[in-house]
Structure formats: structure tokens, C-alpha cells
Coordinates of C-alpha atoms in Angstrom, one line a residue:
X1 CA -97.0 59.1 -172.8
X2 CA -94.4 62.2 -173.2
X3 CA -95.4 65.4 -171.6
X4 CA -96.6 68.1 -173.3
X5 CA -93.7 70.7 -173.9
X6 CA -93.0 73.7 -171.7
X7 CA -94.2 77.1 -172.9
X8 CA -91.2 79.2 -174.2
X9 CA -92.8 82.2 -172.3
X10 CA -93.3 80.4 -169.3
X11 CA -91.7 82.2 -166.0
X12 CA -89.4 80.4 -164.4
X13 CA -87.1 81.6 -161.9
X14 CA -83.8 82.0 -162.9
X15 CA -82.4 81.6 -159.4
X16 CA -83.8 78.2 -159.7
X17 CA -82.3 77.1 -162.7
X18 CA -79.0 78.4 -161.4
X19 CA -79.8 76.4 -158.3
X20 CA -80.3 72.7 -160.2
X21 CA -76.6 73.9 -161.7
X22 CA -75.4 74.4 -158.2
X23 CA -73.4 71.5 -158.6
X24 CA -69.0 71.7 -158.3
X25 CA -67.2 73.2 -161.5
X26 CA -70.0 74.7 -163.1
X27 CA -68.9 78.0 -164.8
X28 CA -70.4 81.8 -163.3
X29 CA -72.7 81.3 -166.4
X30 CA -73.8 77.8 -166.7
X31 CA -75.7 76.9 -170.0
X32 CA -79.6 76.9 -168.9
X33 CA -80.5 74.4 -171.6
X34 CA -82.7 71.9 -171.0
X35 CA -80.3 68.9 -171.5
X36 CA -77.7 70.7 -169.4
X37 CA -80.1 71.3 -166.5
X38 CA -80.9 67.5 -166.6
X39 CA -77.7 66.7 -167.0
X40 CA -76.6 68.7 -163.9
X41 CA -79.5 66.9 -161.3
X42 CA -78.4 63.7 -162.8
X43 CA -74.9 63.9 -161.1
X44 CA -76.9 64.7 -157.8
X45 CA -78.7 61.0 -158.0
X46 CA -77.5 58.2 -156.2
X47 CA -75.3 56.4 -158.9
X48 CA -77.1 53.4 -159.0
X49 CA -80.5 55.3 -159.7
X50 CA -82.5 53.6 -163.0
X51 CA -85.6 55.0 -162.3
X52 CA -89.0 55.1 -162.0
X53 CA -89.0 58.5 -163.4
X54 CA -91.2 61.8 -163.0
X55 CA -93.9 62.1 -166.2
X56 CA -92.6 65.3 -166.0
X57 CA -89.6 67.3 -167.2
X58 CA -86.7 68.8 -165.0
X59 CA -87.9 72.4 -166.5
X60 CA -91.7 71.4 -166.0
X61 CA -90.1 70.7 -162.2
X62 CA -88.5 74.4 -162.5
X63 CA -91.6 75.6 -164.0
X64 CA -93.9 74.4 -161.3
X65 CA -92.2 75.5 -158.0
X66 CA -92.0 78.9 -159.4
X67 CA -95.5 78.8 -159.8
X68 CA -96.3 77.9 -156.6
X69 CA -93.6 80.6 -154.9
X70 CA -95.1 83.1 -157.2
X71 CA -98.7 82.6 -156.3
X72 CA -98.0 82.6 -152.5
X73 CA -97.0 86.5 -152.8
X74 CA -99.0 87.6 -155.8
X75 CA -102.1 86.7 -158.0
X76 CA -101.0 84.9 -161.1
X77 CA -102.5 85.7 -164.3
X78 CA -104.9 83.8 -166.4
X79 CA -101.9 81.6 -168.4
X80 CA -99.9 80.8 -165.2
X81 CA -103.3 80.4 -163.2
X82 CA -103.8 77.0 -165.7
X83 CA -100.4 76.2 -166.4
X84 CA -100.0 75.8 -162.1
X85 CA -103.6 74.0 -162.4
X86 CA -102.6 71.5 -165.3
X87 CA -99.4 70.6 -163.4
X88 CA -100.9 70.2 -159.8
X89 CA -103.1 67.4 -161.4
X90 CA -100.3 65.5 -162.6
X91 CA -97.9 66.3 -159.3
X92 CA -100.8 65.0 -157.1
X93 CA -101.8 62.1 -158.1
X94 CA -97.4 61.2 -158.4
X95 CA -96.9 62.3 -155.4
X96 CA -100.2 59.8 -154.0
X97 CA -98.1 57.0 -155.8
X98 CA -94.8 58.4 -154.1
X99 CA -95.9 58.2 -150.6
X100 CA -97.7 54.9 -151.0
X101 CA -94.8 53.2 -152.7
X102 CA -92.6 55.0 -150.1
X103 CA -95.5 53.3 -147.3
X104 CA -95.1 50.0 -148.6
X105 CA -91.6 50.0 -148.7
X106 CA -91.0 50.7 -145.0
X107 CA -93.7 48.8 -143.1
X108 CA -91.7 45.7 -142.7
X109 CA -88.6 47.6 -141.7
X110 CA -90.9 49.0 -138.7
X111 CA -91.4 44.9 -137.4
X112 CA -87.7 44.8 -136.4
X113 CA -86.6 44.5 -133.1
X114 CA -84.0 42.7 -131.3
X115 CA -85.0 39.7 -129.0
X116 CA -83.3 40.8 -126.0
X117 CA -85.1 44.6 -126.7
X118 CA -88.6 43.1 -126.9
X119 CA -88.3 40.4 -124.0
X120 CA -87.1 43.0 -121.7
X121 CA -90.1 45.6 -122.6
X122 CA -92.6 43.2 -122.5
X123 CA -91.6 42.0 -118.7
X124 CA -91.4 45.7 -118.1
X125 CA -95.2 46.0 -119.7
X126 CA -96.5 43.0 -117.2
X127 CA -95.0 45.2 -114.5
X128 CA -96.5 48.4 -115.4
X129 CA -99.8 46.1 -115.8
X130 CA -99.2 44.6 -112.7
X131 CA -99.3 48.1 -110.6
X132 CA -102.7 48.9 -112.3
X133 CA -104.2 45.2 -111.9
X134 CA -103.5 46.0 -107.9
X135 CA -104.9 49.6 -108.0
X136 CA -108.0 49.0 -109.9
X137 CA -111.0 46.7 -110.0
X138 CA -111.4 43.5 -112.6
X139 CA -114.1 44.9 -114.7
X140 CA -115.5 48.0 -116.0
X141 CA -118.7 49.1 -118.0
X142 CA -118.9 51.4 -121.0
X143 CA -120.2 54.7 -119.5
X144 CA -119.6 57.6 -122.1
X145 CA -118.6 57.8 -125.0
X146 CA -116.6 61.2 -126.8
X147 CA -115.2 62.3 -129.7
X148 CA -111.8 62.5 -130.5
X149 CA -111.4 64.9 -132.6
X150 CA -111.0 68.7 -131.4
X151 CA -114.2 71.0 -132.4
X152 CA -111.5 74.3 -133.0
X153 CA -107.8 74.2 -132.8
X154 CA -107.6 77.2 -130.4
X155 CA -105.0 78.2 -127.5
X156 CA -106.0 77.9 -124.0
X157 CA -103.2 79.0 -122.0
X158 CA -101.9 76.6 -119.3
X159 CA -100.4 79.1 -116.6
X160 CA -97.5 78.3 -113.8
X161 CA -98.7 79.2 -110.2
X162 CA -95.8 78.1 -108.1
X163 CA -93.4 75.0 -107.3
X164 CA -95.1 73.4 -104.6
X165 CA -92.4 70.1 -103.4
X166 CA -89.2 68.8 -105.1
X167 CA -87.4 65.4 -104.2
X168 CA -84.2 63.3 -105.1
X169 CA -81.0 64.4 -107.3
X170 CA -80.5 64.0 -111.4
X171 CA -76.8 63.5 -112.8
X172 CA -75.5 65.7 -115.4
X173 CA -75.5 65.1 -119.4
X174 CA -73.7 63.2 -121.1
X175 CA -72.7 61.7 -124.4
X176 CA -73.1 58.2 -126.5
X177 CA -72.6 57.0 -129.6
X178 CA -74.8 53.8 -128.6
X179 CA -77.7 53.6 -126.3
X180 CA -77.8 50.0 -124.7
X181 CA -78.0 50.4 -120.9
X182 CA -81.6 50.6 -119.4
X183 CA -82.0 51.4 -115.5
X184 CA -86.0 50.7 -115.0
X185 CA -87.7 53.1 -111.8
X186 CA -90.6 51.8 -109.9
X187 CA -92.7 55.1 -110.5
X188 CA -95.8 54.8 -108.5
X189 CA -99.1 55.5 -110.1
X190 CA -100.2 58.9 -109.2
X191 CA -103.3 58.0 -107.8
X192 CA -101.5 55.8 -104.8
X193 CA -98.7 58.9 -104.9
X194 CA -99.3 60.2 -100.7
X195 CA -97.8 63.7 -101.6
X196 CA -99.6 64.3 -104.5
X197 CA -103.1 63.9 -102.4
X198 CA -101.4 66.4 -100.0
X199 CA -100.5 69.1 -102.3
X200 CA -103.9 68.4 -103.9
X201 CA -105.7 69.2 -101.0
X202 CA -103.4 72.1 -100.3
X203 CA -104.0 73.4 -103.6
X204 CA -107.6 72.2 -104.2
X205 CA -106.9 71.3 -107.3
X206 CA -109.2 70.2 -109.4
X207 CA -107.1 67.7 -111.5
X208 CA -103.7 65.6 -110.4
X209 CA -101.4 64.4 -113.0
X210 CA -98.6 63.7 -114.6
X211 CA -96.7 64.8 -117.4
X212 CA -96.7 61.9 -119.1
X213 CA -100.3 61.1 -118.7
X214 CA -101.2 64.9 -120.2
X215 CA -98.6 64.6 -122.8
X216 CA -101.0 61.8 -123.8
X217 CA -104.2 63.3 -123.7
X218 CA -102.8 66.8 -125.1
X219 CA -102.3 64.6 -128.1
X220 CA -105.3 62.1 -128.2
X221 CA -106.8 64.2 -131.2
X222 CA -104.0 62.6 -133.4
X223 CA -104.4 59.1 -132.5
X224 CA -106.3 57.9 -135.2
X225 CA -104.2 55.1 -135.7
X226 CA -102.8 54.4 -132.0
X227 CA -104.1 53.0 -129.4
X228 CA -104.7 54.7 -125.9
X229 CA -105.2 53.3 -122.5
X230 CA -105.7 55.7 -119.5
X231 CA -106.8 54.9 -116.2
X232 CA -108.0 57.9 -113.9
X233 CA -109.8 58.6 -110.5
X234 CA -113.3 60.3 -109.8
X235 CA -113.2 61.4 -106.5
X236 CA -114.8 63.9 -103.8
X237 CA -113.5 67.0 -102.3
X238 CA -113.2 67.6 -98.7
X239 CA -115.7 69.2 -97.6
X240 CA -116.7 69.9 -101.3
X241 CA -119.5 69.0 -103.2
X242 CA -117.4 69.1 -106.4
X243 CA -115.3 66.0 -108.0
X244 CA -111.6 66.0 -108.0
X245 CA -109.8 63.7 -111.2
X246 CA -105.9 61.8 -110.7
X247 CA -104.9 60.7 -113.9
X248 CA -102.7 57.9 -113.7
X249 CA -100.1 57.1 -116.9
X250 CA -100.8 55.4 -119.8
X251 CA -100.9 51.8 -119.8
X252 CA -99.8 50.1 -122.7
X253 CA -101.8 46.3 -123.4
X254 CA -99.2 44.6 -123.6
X255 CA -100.7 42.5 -126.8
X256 CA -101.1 45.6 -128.6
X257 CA -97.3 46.8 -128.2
X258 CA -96.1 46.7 -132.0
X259 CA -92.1 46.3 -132.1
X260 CA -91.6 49.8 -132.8
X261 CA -93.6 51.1 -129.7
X262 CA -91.0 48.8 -127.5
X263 CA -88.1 50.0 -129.4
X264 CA -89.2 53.8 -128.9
X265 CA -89.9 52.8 -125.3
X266 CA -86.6 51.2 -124.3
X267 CA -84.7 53.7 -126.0
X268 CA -86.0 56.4 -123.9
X269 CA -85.5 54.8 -120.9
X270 CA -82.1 53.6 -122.1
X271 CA -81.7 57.4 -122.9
X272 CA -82.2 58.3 -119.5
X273 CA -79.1 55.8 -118.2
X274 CA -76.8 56.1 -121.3
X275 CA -76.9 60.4 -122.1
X276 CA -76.3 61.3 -118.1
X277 CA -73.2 61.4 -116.0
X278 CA -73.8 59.2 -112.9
X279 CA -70.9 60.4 -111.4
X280 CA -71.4 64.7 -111.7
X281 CA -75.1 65.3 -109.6
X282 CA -77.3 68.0 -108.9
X283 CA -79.3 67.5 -105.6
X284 CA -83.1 69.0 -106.4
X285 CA -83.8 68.9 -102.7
X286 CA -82.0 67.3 -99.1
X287 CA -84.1 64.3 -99.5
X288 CA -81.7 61.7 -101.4
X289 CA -84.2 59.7 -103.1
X290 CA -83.2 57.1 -105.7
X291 CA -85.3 58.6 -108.2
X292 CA -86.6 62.3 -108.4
X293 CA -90.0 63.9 -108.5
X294 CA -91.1 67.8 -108.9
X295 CA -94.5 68.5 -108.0
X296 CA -96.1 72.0 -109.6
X297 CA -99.3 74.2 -109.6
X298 CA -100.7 75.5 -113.0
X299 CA -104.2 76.6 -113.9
X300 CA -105.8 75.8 -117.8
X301 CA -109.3 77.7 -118.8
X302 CA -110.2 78.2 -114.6
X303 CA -109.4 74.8 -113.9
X304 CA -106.7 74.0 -111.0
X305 CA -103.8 71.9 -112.0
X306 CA -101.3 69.9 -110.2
X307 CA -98.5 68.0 -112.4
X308 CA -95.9 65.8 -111.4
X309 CA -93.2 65.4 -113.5
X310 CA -89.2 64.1 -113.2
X311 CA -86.1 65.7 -113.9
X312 CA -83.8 63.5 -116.1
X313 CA -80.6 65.6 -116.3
X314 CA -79.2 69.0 -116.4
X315 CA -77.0 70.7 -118.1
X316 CA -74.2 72.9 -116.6
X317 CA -73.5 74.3 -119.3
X318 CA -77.3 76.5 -119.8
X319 CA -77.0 77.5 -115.8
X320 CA -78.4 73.7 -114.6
X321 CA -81.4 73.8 -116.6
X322 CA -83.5 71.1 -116.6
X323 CA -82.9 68.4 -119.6
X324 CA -85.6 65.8 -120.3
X325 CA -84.7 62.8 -122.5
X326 CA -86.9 61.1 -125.6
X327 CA -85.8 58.6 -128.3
X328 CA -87.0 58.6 -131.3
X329 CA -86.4 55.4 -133.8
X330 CA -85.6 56.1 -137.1
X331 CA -86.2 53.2 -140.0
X332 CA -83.4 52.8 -142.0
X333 CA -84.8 51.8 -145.8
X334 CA -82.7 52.1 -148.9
X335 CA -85.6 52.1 -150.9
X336 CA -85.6 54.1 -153.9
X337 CA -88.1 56.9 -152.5
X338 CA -85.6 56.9 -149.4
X339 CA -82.8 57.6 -151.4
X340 CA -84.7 60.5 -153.5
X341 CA -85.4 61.9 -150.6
X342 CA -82.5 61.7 -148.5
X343 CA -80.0 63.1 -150.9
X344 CA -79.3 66.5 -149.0
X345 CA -79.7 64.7 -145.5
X346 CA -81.5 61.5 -143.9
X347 CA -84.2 62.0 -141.2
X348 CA -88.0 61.3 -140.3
X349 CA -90.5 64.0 -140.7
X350 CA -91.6 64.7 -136.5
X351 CA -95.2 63.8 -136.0
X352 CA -98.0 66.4 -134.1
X353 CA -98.1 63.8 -131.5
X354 CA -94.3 64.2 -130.7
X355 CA -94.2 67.9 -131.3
X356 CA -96.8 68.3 -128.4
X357 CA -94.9 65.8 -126.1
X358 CA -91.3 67.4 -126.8
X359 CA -93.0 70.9 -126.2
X360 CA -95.0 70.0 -122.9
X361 CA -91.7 68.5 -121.1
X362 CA -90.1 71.7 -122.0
X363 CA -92.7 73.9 -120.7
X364 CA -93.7 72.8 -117.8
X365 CA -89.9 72.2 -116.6
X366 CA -89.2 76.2 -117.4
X367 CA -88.8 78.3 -120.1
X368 CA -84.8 77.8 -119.8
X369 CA -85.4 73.8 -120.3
X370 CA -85.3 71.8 -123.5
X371 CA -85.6 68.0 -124.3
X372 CA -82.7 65.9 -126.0
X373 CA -83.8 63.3 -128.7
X374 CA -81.8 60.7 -129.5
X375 CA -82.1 60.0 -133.2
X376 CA -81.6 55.5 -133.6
X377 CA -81.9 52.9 -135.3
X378 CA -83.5 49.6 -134.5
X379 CA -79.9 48.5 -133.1
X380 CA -79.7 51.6 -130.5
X381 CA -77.1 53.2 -132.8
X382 CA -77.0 57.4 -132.4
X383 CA -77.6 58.7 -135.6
X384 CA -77.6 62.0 -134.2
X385 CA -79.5 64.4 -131.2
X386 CA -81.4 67.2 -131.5
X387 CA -82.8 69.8 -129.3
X388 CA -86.0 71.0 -129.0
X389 CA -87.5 73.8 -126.6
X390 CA -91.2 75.1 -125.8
X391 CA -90.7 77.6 -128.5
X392 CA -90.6 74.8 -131.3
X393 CA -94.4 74.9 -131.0
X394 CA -95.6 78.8 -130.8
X395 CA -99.3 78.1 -130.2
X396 CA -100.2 74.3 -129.4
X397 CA -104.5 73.8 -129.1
X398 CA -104.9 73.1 -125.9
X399 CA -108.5 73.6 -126.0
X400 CA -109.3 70.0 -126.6
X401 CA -107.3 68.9 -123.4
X402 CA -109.6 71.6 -121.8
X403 CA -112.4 70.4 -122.8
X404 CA -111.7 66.5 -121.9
X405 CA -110.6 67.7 -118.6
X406 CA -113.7 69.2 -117.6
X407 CA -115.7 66.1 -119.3
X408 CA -113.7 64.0 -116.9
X409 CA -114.8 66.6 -114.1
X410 CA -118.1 66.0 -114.1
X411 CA -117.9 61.8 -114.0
X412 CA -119.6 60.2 -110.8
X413 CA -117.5 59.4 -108.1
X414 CA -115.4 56.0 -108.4
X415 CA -112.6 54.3 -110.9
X416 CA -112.8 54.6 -114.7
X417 CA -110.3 54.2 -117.8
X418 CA -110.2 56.0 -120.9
X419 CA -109.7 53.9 -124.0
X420 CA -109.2 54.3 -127.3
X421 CA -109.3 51.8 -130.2
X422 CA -106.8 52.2 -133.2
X423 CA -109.0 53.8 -136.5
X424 CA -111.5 54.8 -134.5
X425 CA -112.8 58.6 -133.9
X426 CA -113.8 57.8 -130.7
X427 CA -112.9 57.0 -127.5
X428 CA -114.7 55.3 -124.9
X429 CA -114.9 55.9 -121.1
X430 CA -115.6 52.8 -118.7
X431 CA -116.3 52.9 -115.4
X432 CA -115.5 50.2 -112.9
X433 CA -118.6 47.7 -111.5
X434 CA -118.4 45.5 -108.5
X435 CA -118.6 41.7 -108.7
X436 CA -117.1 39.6 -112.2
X437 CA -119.3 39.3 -115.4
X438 CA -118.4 36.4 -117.5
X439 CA -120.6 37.3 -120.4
X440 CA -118.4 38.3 -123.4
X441 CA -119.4 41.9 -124.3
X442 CA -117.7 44.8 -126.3
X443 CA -119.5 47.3 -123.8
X444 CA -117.4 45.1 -120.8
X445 CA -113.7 45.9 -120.2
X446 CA -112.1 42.9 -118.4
X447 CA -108.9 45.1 -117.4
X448 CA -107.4 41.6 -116.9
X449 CA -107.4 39.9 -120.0
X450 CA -106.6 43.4 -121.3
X451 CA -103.5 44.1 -119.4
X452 CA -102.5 39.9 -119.6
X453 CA -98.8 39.5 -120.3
X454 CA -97.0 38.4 -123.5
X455 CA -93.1 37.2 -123.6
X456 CA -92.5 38.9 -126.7
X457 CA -94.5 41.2 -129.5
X458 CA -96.4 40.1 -132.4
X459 CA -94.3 40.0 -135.1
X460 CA -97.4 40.5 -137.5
X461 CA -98.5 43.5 -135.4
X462 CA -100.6 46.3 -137.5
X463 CA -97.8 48.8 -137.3
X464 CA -99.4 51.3 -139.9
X465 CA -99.7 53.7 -137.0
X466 CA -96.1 53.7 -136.5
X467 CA -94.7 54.9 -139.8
X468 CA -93.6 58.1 -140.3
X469 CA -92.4 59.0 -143.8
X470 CA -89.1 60.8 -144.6
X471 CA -88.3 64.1 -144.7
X472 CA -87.5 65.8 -147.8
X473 CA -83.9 66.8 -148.4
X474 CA -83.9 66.7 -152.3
X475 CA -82.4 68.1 -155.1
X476 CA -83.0 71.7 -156.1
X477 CA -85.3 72.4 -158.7
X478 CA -86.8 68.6 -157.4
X479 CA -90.5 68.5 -156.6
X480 CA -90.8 66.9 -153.2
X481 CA -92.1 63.6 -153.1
X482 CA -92.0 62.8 -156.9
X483 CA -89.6 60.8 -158.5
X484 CA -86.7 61.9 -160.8
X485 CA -87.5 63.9 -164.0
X486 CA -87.8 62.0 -167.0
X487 CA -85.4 63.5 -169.3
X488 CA -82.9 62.6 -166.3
X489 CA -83.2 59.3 -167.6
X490 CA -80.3 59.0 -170.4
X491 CA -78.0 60.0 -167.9
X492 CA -78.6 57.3 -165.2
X493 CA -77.5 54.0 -164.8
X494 CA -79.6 51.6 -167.1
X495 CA -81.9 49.4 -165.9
X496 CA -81.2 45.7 -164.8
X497 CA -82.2 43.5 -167.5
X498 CA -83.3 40.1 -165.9
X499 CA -83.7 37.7 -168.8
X500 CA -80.4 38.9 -170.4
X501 CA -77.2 36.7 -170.3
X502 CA -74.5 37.1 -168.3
X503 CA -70.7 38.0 -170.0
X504 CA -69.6 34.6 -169.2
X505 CA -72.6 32.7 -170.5
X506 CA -72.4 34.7 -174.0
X507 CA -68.2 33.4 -173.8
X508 CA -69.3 30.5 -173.5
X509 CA -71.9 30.0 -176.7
X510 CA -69.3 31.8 -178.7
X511 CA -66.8 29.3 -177.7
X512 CA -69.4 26.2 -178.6
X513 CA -70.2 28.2 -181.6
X514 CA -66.4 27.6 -183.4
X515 CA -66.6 24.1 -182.2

């Protein structure tokens, strides 16, 4: 079915026109017809491109994201009001088919891992499992259940009060152009961590965690599709009627690790080894610790805080600020909807979930801090790193985490874990009973078949919640997330033709032919 034709009257902006031309050897005052314009985004496709193509026009593209400009600084009028309308209809639901195709496309892509990658983190899981198993009791009981989802996006400041310990050195930064090298600490849970009680008690703070562990439940309103697994401790004050909560770090099950969880977990870690400078160190305090710890006072909506946190680097050259390290795995598709999209530049869109953790390491490490991301692939190559600092994320709602924390608060005394169950809205507090039930039940956690070990990932693992789509560098004059206009089509390559012959199978009927 063809379009309908573009009104003749219909505002487009000429700086938009000029920019689908913008395209090397075009002359000051490039011909604006329609089969130049196409013409001109044609050379911008990949060369091999043969479609599928847009159901709309390259000037009903033009035509369209004027619209949309226009009516973000002024009312439109009756005629451009419909025109905008009519074409929204048609972008949407192409769009829909865009980012589904572009879905389906990259899902199987996100199952990759190599075997030495995935046999590594899953040892490293059972150890991680291993340190909870010891600190916590077998079973547990569903106690409360909670939403979620955050009632109102809204700011609650979370405000520094002082540094209160520091321990152990951190090297310097460094470069790589592969990350492959992974140097595991024993990090002990923060509930078993003797100076954190002591500055707790010093403090009288009313909650004791880590950064980690917050940068998890700071983001727990966006994990829909993920699943979370938090273990924390209900305890008494000294001489204090009120509760005190230690939040330990998130354990991951390790039969729920999809391959692209371990990959982004190992490539963090191996960030940590590969980006720093062994050999150039900055001593954080006269205790030379193998590993490093900092140990800081805040206060969020009257509640008292105490977060522990490491340094991974610094960098010398922004006065020794503190540099923390994330990885961040990029899938590498060459589907058509990749290539569309990637033409002025290839990367992932970035997530809520790893906006909030990229701004929390910043902040709470100080305002001159900022954490490194190493951009990979499946194969630990460095596509690239960027930088990111607190200011990426003016106002993050931290009244959810608020809220949780003073939900956790008000538990009874004794051992719990917070879990949350992929595609649910939900999440489900347990508390720990004495004695072993055997009696299957979904309101009984049995934290040991939870946490029991695996030698490697399930290569059918639901990974849905691990795809990110693309980012979209297009083509001027492009509407994102739709494919190429249709009149681009006589200038692309044709189609592949599957039934047709081949050259040398046609030679070779001719020949039998004159025989």
C-alpha cells in the first residue's frame, strides 16, 4: 500500500532537508527534490542494505520530525495538529515492529559466553553462596510482602556527615585494550564486618551497609525482569528499644545467573585488575591491607546511615580522586535494525538501573570522583570507556529507598532476606525459623537449595531481562527506530533472490542448449 502524498504546503524545516544532504560534495544549494533527498540518505546506508523499508517517505520522515520539534515550542494549528496525528499512528506501530524485530534479533547473542568465563564465575558464585550459607540459618518463612514499584518519583536527599575509618592502599589507573585478568577479594559480608558494628555503635546508626547492597535496592523499582536476592540483619540497639538493619550484598542464585549477568560480573572484576597500575599506589591509611575499605556517615529522610564502600583506583591526574570501575557488555549484532541504527556510532542505550549504580559510586566517593566503564564484548575486547560522574543524574528518587529502609526498620529482631522474583511487582521478605521443614512450599525459602552450586550457566537461561536495545545514531532526517524510507529503495542494493540460478548454472543450460 503507497503512502498518501505529502501536502505541498506542508512545513518542513529547511535545515532539515539541508541536513539529509549533508553528505560530501554536495553543492552550497543542493536540489531539495524528493528523489535527490532520497538519493542523498541512500549513500548513508550500509551498502549491502535491501530493505525492509519505512511505509513512509524520506520527506514524510522530514515532515514528521518538524512536526514534533515544532509542537514542543509552540501550538500547532489545526492542519499540522492532524497531519502530526495521522503520522504518529503509522510511526508507532513501525516503530513496535522495529524494536521487537530488533528484540528477537539479539536475544541469542546475549547466551554467549566463553567456557572458561562462566566456569570461573560460577565457582566464584558457590563462594559468595558459601559465605551466606555459614552466616545464615537453612530456612526462612514468608513474612511480608511489598510492592516494588515507587508510589512518587521524588528526591530525598542522602547527606555526608563525616569519614568515620579508612583501611588498605589502591593502585593508580591504567589502560587496556583487553580485559582478561581477574584478581577475586574475600570481602566479608557486612554483617560479620567487626568495624562496621563499631562505627555503628559509635554512630547509632540506624542502618549498615554497603554500597553495593544500596546500589541494589536504590534500583529495585526497575527490576521487573531481574531477579534480586538480599540478605539483611534485624537487630537491637544497646541500650535502645529501637531496631538497627546490616544489609549484606546481593547474592546471586547461582542457577539463575544468565550468561550475560556472569559476563558483566567478571568483567568488572577483571576491570578492577586490568584498568589499574599495580606498581604506582596511593596508601588510604598506615594499615597495609591487601584490599581496601572506607567506612562513611550519611543521613537519608532522618534516618542514620553508615556505608561501606572500596576504593578501586585513583587518578593522579584529577588531584588522586577516587575512580571506581564497572563493565558494561555490549552485544555485538549485525542485524539489520543494528546497522540502521548504528550508522553515526555503535553503542547500548544505559539502563535506569545502571544510571543509579554509576551515580551512587560517584557520590558517595566525593563530588571530585567518577566511575570508568569499560565498554566489551562477550570476548573482553574494549570497545571503548566512558566516564560518568554524580552529576550524570541531577535528581535520582531516592524516596523509594527511604521508604524500604524504614519498612526494614521496623522488622522483629532476627535474620531475614529480601527476594524478588523476575516479572513480578513484588517482592517478598522472609524471615529465618529454627529447625528444617521438608514440606515443599512457595511461602518456604530453603536458602540451601537456593544458593546450591552449578559448574556452568544454563545456556537456555530467560535472558529477556538482559537486553538492552541500541542506541540511536541514525541518519539525519531518519525517524529513530523505523526502518529506511521507502522511496530509498531504487537506490539500494536489490534484494537476494533465492530460487534464482546462479551465472554458472544459466552457462551451463546455454551450453546444453547448442548441443
Amino acid at each position: 500500500m503507497n503512502s498518501p502524498p505529502v501536502r505541498q504546503d506542508a512545513q518542513v524545516s529547511s535545515d532539515m532537508l539541508v541536513a539529509m544532504m549533508a553528505v560530501e560534495g554536495v553543492e552550497p544549494k543542493p536540489d531539495l527534490s524528493s528523489d535527490a533527498l532520497a538519493k542523498a540518505m541512500a549513500t548513508k546506508l550500509p551498502k549491502t542494505y535491501a530493505g525492509p523499508f519505512s511505509q513512509l517517505t524520506t520527506l514524510e520522515h522530514a515532515q514528521y520530525l518538524s512536526l514534533v520539534q515544532r509542537s514542543k515550542t509552540s501550538q500547532l494549528n489545526g492542519r499540522d495538529a492532524s497531519d502530526l496525528s495521522r503520522l504518529r499512528s503509522r510511526i508507532d506501530i513501525e516503530q513496535q515492529k522495529f524494536r521487537s524485530q530488533a528484540r528477537e534479533q539479539c536475544l541469542p547473542f546475549l547466551r554467549q559466553i566463553q567456557d572458561n568465563v562462566n566456569m570461573q564465575m560460577c565457582r566464584e558464585l558457590g563462594t559468595r553462596a558459601r559465605r551466606v550459607l555459614a552466616a545464615y540459618p537453612q530456612q526462612f518463612r514468608a513474612h511480608k510482602v511489598r510492592t516494588i514499584r515507587a508510589g512518587v518519583s521524588k528526591y530525598e536527599p542522602l547527606e555526608f556527615k563525616g569519614m568515620l575509618f579508612q583501611r588498605g592502599s589502591c593502585a593508580h589507573v591504567a589502560e587496556a585494550a583487553k580485559l582478561s585478568r581477574v584478581e577475586w577479594a574475600d570481602e566479608e559480608l557486612v554483617s560479620m564486618d567487626e568495624k562496621a558494628r563499631e562505627v555503628a555503635e559509635t554512630t547509632e546508626a540506624d542502618v549498615v551497609v554497603s554500597d553495593t547492597a544500596l546500589a541494589v535496592l536504590l534500583s529495585l523499582p526497575h527490576a521487573y525482569l531481574r531477579d534480586v536476592f538480599v540478605p539483611f540483619v534485624v537487630e537491637e540497639k544497646p541500650g535502645d528499644s529501637s531496631m538497627r538493619v546490616i544489609i549484606d550484598d546481593q547474592v546471586v542464585p547461582p542457577h539463575s545467573a544468565t550468561p550475560h549477568m556472569l559476563n558483566e560480573m567478571y568483567y568488572a572484576q577483571s576491570a578492577r585488575s586490568d584498568l589499574t597500575d599495580p606498581t604506582c599506589k596511593l596508601s588510604l591509611s598506615e594499615s597495609q591491607t591487601p584490599s581496601n575499605a572506607t567506612y562513611t556517615q550519611w543521613e537519608l529522610n532522618g534516618q542514620r546511615l553508615v556505608i561501606r564502600y572500596t576504593v578501586h583506583a585513583f587518578s593522579k591526574s584529577d588531584g588522586d580522586a577516587a575512580v571506581t570501575f564497572a563493565a558494561k557488555v555490549e552485544t555485538q549484532t549485525n542485524s539489520v535494525e543494528a546497522q540502521l541504527a548504528s550508522i553515526r556510532g555503535r553503542n547500548e542505550e544505559i539502563v535506569e538501573r545502571e544510571r543509579l549504580a554509576w551515580w551512587l559510586a560517584a557520590y558517595l566517593r566525593g563530588s571530585a570522583s567518577h566511575v570508568r566503564v569499560a565498554h566489551v564484548d562477550t570476548m573482553g575486547n574494549v570497545l571503548r570507556v566512558s566516564q560518568h560522574t554524580a552529576s550524570d543524574v541531577q535528581v535520582p528518587p531516592t524516596r523509594a529507598l527511604s521508604e524500604l529502609l524504614r519498612d526494614l526498620a521496623q522488622l522483629p529482631k532476627g535474620k531475614y532476606v529480601l527476594v524478588h522474583r523476575r516479572h513480578a511487582w513484588d517482592a517478598t521478605v522472609f524471615r529465618a525459623v529454627d529447625g528444617v521443614d521438608k514440606r515443599k512450599s512457595e511461602a518456604v525459602l530453603d536458602l540451601r537449595d537456593e544458593l546450591a552450586p552449578v559448574e556452568m550457566a544454563d545456556a537456555e537461561a530467560d535472558v529477556e531481562g538482559d537486553y538492552v536495545p541500541m542506541a540511536w545514531h541514525g541518519m539525519p532526517g531518519h525517524v529513530p527506530y523505523t526502518y529506511a524510507p521507502c522511496d530509498l529503495e531504487p537506490f539500494c542494493s536489490p534484494p537476494v533472490t533465492w530460487n534464482k540460478p546462479s551465472r554458472t548454472r544459466r552457462k551451463q543450460k546455454k551450453r546444453k542448449a547448442k548441443q
